JSON list of C-alpha atoms in Angstrom, two decimals:
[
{"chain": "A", "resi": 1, "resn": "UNK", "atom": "CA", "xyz": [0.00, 0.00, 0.00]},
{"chain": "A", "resi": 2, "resn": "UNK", "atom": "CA", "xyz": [1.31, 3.34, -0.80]},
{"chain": "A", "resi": 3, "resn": "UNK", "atom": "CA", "xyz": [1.60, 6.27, 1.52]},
{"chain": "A", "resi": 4, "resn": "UNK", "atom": "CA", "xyz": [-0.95, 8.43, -0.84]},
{"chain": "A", "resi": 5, "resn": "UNK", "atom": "CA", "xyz": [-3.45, 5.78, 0.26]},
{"chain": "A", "resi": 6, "resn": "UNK", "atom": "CA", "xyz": [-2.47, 6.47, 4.16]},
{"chain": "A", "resi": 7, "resn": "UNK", "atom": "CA", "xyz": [-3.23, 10.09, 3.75]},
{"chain": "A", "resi": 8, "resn": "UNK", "atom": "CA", "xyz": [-5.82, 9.71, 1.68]},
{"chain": "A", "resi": 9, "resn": "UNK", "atom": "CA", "xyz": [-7.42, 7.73, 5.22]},
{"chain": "A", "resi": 10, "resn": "UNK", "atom": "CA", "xyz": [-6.36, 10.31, 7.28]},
{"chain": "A", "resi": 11, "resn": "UNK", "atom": "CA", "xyz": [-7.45, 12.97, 5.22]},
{"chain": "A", "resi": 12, "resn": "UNK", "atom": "CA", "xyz": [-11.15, 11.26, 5.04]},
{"chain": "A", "resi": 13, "resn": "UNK", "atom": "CA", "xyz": [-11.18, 10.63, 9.19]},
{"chain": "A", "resi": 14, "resn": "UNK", "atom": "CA", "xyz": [-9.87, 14.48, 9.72]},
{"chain": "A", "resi": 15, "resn": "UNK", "atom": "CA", "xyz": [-12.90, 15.56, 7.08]},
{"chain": "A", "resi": 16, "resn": "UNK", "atom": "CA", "xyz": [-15.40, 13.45, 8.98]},
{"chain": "A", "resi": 17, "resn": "UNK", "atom": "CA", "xyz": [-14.67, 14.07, 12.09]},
{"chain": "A", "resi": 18, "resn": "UNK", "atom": "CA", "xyz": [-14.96, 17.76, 11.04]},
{"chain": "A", "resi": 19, "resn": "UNK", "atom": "CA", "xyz": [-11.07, 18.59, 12.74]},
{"chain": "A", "resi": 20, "resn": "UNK", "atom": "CA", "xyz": [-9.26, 21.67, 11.25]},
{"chain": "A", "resi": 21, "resn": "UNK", "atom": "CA", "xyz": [-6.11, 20.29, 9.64]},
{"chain": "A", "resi": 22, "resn": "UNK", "atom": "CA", "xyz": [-3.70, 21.31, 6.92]},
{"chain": "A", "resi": 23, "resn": "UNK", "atom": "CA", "xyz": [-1.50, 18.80, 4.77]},
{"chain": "A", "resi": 24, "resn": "UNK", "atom": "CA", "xyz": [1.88, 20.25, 4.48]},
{"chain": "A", "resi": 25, "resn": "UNK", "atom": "CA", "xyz": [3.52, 17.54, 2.67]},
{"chain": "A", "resi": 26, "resn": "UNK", "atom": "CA", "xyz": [5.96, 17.81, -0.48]},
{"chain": "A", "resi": 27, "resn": "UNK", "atom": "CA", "xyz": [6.03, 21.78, 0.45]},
{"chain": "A", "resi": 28, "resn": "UNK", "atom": "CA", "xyz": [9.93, 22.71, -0.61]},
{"chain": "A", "resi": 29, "resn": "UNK", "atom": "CA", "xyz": [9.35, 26.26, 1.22]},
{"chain": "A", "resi": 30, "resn": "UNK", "atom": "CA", "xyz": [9.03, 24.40, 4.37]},
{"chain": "A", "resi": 31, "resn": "UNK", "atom": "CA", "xyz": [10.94, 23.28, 7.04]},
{"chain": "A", "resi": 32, "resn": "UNK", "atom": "CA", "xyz": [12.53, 19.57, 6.59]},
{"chain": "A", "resi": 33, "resn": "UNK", "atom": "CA", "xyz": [11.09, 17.23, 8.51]},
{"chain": "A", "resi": 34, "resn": "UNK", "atom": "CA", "xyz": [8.00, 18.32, 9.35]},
{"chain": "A", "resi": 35, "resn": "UNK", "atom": "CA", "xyz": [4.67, 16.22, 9.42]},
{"chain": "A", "resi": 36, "resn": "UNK", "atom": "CA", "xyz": [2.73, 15.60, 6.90]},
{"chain": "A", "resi": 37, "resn": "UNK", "atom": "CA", "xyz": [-0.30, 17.11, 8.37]},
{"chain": "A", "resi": 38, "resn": "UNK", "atom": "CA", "xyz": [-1.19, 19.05, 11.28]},
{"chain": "A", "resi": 39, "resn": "UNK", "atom": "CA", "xyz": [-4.24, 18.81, 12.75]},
{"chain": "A", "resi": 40, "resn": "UNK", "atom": "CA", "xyz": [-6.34, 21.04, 15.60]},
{"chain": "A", "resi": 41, "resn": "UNK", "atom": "CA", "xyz": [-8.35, 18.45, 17.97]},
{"chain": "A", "resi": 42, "resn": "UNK", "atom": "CA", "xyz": [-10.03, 20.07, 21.12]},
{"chain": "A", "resi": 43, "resn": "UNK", "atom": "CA", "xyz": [-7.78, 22.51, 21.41]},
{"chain": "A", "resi": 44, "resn": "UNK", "atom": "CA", "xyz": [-4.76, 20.23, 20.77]},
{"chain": "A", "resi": 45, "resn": "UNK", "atom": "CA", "xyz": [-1.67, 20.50, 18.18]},
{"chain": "A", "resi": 46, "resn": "UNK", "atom": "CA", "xyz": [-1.36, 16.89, 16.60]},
{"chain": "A", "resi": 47, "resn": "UNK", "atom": "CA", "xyz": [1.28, 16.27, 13.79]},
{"chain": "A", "resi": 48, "resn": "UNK", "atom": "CA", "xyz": [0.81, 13.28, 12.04]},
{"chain": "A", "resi": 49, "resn": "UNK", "atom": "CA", "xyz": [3.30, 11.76, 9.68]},
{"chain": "A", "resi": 50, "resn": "UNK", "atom": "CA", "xyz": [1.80, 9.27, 7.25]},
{"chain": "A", "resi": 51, "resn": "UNK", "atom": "CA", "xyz": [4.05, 6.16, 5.98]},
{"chain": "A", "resi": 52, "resn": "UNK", "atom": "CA", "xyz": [3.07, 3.11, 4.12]},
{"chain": "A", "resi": 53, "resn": "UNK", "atom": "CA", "xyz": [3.80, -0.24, 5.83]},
{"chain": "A", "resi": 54, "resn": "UNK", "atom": "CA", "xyz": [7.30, -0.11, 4.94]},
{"chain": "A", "resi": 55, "resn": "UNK", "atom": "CA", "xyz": [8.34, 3.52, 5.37]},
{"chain": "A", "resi": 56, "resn": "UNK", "atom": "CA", "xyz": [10.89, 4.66, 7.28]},
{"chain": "A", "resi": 57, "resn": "UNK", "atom": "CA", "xyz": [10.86, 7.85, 9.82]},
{"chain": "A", "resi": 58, "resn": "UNK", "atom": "CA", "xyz": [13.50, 9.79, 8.81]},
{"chain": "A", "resi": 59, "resn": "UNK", "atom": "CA", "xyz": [15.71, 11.43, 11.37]},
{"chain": "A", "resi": 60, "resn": "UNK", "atom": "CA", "xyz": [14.38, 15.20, 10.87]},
{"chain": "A", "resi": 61, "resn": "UNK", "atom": "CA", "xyz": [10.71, 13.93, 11.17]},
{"chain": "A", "resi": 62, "resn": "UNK", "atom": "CA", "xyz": [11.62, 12.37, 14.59]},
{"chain": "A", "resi": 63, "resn": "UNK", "atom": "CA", "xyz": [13.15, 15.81, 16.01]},
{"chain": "A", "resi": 64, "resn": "UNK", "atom": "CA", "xyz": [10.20, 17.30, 14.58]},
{"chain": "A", "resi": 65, "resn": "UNK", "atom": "CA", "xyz": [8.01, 15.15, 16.24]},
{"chain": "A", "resi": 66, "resn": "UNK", "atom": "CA", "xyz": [9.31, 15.41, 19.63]},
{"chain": "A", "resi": 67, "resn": "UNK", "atom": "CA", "xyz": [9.37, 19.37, 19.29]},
{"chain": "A", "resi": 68, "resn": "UNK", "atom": "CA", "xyz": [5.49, 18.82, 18.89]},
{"chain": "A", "resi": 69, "resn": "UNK", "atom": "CA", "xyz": [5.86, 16.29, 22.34]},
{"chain": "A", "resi": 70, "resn": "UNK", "atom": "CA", "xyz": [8.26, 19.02, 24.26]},
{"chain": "A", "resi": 71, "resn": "UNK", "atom": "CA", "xyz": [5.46, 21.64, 23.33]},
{"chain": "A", "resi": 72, "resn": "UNK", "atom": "CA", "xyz": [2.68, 19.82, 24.81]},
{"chain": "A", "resi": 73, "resn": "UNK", "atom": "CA", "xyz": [1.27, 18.69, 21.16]},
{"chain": "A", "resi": 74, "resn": "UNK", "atom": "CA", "xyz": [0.87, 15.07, 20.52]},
{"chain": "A", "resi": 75, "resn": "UNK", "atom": "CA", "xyz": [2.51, 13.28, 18.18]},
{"chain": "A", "resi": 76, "resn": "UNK", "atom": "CA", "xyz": [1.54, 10.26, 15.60]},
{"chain": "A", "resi": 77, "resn": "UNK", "atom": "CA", "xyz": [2.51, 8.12, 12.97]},
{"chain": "A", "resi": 78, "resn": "UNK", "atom": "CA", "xyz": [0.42, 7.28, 10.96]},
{"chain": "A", "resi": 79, "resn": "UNK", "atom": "CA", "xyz": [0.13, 3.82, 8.99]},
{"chain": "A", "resi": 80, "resn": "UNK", "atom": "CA", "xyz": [-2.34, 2.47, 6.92]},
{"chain": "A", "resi": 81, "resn": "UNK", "atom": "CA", "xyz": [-4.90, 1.20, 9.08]},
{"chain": "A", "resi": 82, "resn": "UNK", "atom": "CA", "xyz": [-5.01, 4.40, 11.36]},
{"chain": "A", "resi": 83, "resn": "UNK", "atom": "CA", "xyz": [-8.05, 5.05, 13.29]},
{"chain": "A", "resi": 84, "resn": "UNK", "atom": "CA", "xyz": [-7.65, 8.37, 14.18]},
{"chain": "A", "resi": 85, "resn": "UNK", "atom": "CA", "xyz": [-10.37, 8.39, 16.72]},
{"chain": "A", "resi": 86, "resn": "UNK", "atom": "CA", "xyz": [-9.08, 5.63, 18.46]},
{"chain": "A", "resi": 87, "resn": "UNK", "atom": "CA", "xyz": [-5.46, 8.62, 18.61]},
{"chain": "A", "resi": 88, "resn": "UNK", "atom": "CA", "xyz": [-7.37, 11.22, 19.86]},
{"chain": "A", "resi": 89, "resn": "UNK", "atom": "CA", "xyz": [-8.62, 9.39, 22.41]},
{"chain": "A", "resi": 90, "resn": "UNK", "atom": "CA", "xyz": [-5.40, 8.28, 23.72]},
{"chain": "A", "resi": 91, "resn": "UNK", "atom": "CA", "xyz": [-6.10, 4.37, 23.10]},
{"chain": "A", "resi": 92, "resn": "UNK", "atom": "CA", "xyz": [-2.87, 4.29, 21.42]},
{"chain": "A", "resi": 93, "resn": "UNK", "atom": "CA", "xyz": [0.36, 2.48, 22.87]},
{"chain": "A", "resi": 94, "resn": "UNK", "atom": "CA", "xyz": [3.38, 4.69, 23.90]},
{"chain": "A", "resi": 95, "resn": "UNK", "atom": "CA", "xyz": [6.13, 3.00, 21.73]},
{"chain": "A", "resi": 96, "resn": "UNK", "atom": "CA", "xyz": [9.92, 3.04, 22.45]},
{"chain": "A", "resi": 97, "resn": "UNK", "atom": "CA", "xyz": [12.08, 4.51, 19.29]},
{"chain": "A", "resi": 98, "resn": "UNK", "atom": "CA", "xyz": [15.39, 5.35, 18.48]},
{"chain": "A", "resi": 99, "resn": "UNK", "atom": "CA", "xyz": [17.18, 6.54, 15.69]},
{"chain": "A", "resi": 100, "resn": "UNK", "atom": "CA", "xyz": [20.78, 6.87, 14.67]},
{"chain": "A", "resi": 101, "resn": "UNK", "atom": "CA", "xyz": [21.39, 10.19, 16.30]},
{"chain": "A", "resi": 102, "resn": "UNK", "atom": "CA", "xyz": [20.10, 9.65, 19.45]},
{"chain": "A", "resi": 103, "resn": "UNK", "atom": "CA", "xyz": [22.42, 8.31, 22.60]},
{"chain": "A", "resi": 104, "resn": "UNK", "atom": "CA", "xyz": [19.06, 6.72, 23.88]},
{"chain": "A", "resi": 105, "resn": "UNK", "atom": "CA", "xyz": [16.06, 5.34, 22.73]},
{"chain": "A", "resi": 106, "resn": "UNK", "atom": "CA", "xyz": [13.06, 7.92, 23.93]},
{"chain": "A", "resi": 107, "resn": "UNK", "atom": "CA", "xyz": [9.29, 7.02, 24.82]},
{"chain": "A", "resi": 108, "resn": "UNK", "atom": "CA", "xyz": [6.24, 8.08, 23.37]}
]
C-alpha cells in the first residue's frame, strides 16, 4: 500500500470528524522534517506523519516530532490502518524509538 493511500485515510477521518487540519507535505518552502499534516483536535496541536507499511521515519521527522511532544502537542505516525479516533482518544500504545542520532532510545 502506498503512503498516498495512508493520507488519503487520514485525510477522510480528519474531514469526517470535522477537525481543522492542513497537509503540508511535499512543500519545498518548508521546514525539513515536518509532518505531513497538522491537525487542531479540542484545542490540541497533533502532527501526524503518514508512511506506508514499509516507510521509514526519517531522522528530521523524529526531532520534529518530539518538538510537537516538548510543546505539549501530541505526536503520531500514521500507517495504513489508522483510526484516528481511536489517537485522539489516547487508546494508542506509547512506543519506544530510536534513531541513529540519538544516545538513547526515547518514549512516546
Amino acid at each position: 500500500m502506498a503512503e498516498k493511500e495512508t493520507t488519503s485515510r487520514i485525510e477522510k477521518q480528519l474531514a469526517e470528524l470535522g477537525y481543522t487540519y492542513v497537509n503540508i507535505h511535499g512543500s519545498s518552502f518548508g521546514r525539513a522534517g515536518v509532518s505531513d499534516y497538522i491537525a487542531i483536535v479540542d484545542g490540541t496541536a497533533y502532527a501526524i506523519e503518514a508512511k506506508d507499511w514499509g516507510g521509514k521515519v526519517y531522522p528530521n521527522q523524529f526531532d520534529f516530532l518530539e518538538e510537537v511532544l516538548v510543546s505539549k502537542g501530541k505526536a503520531i505516525i500514521a500507517y495504513p490502518d489508522v483510526e484516528l479516533t481511536d489517537c485522539f482518544q489516547g487508546h494508542v500504545p506509547k512506543v519506544v524509538y530510536e534513531h541513529n542520532e540519538m544516545n538513547y532510545p526515547k518514549e512516546t
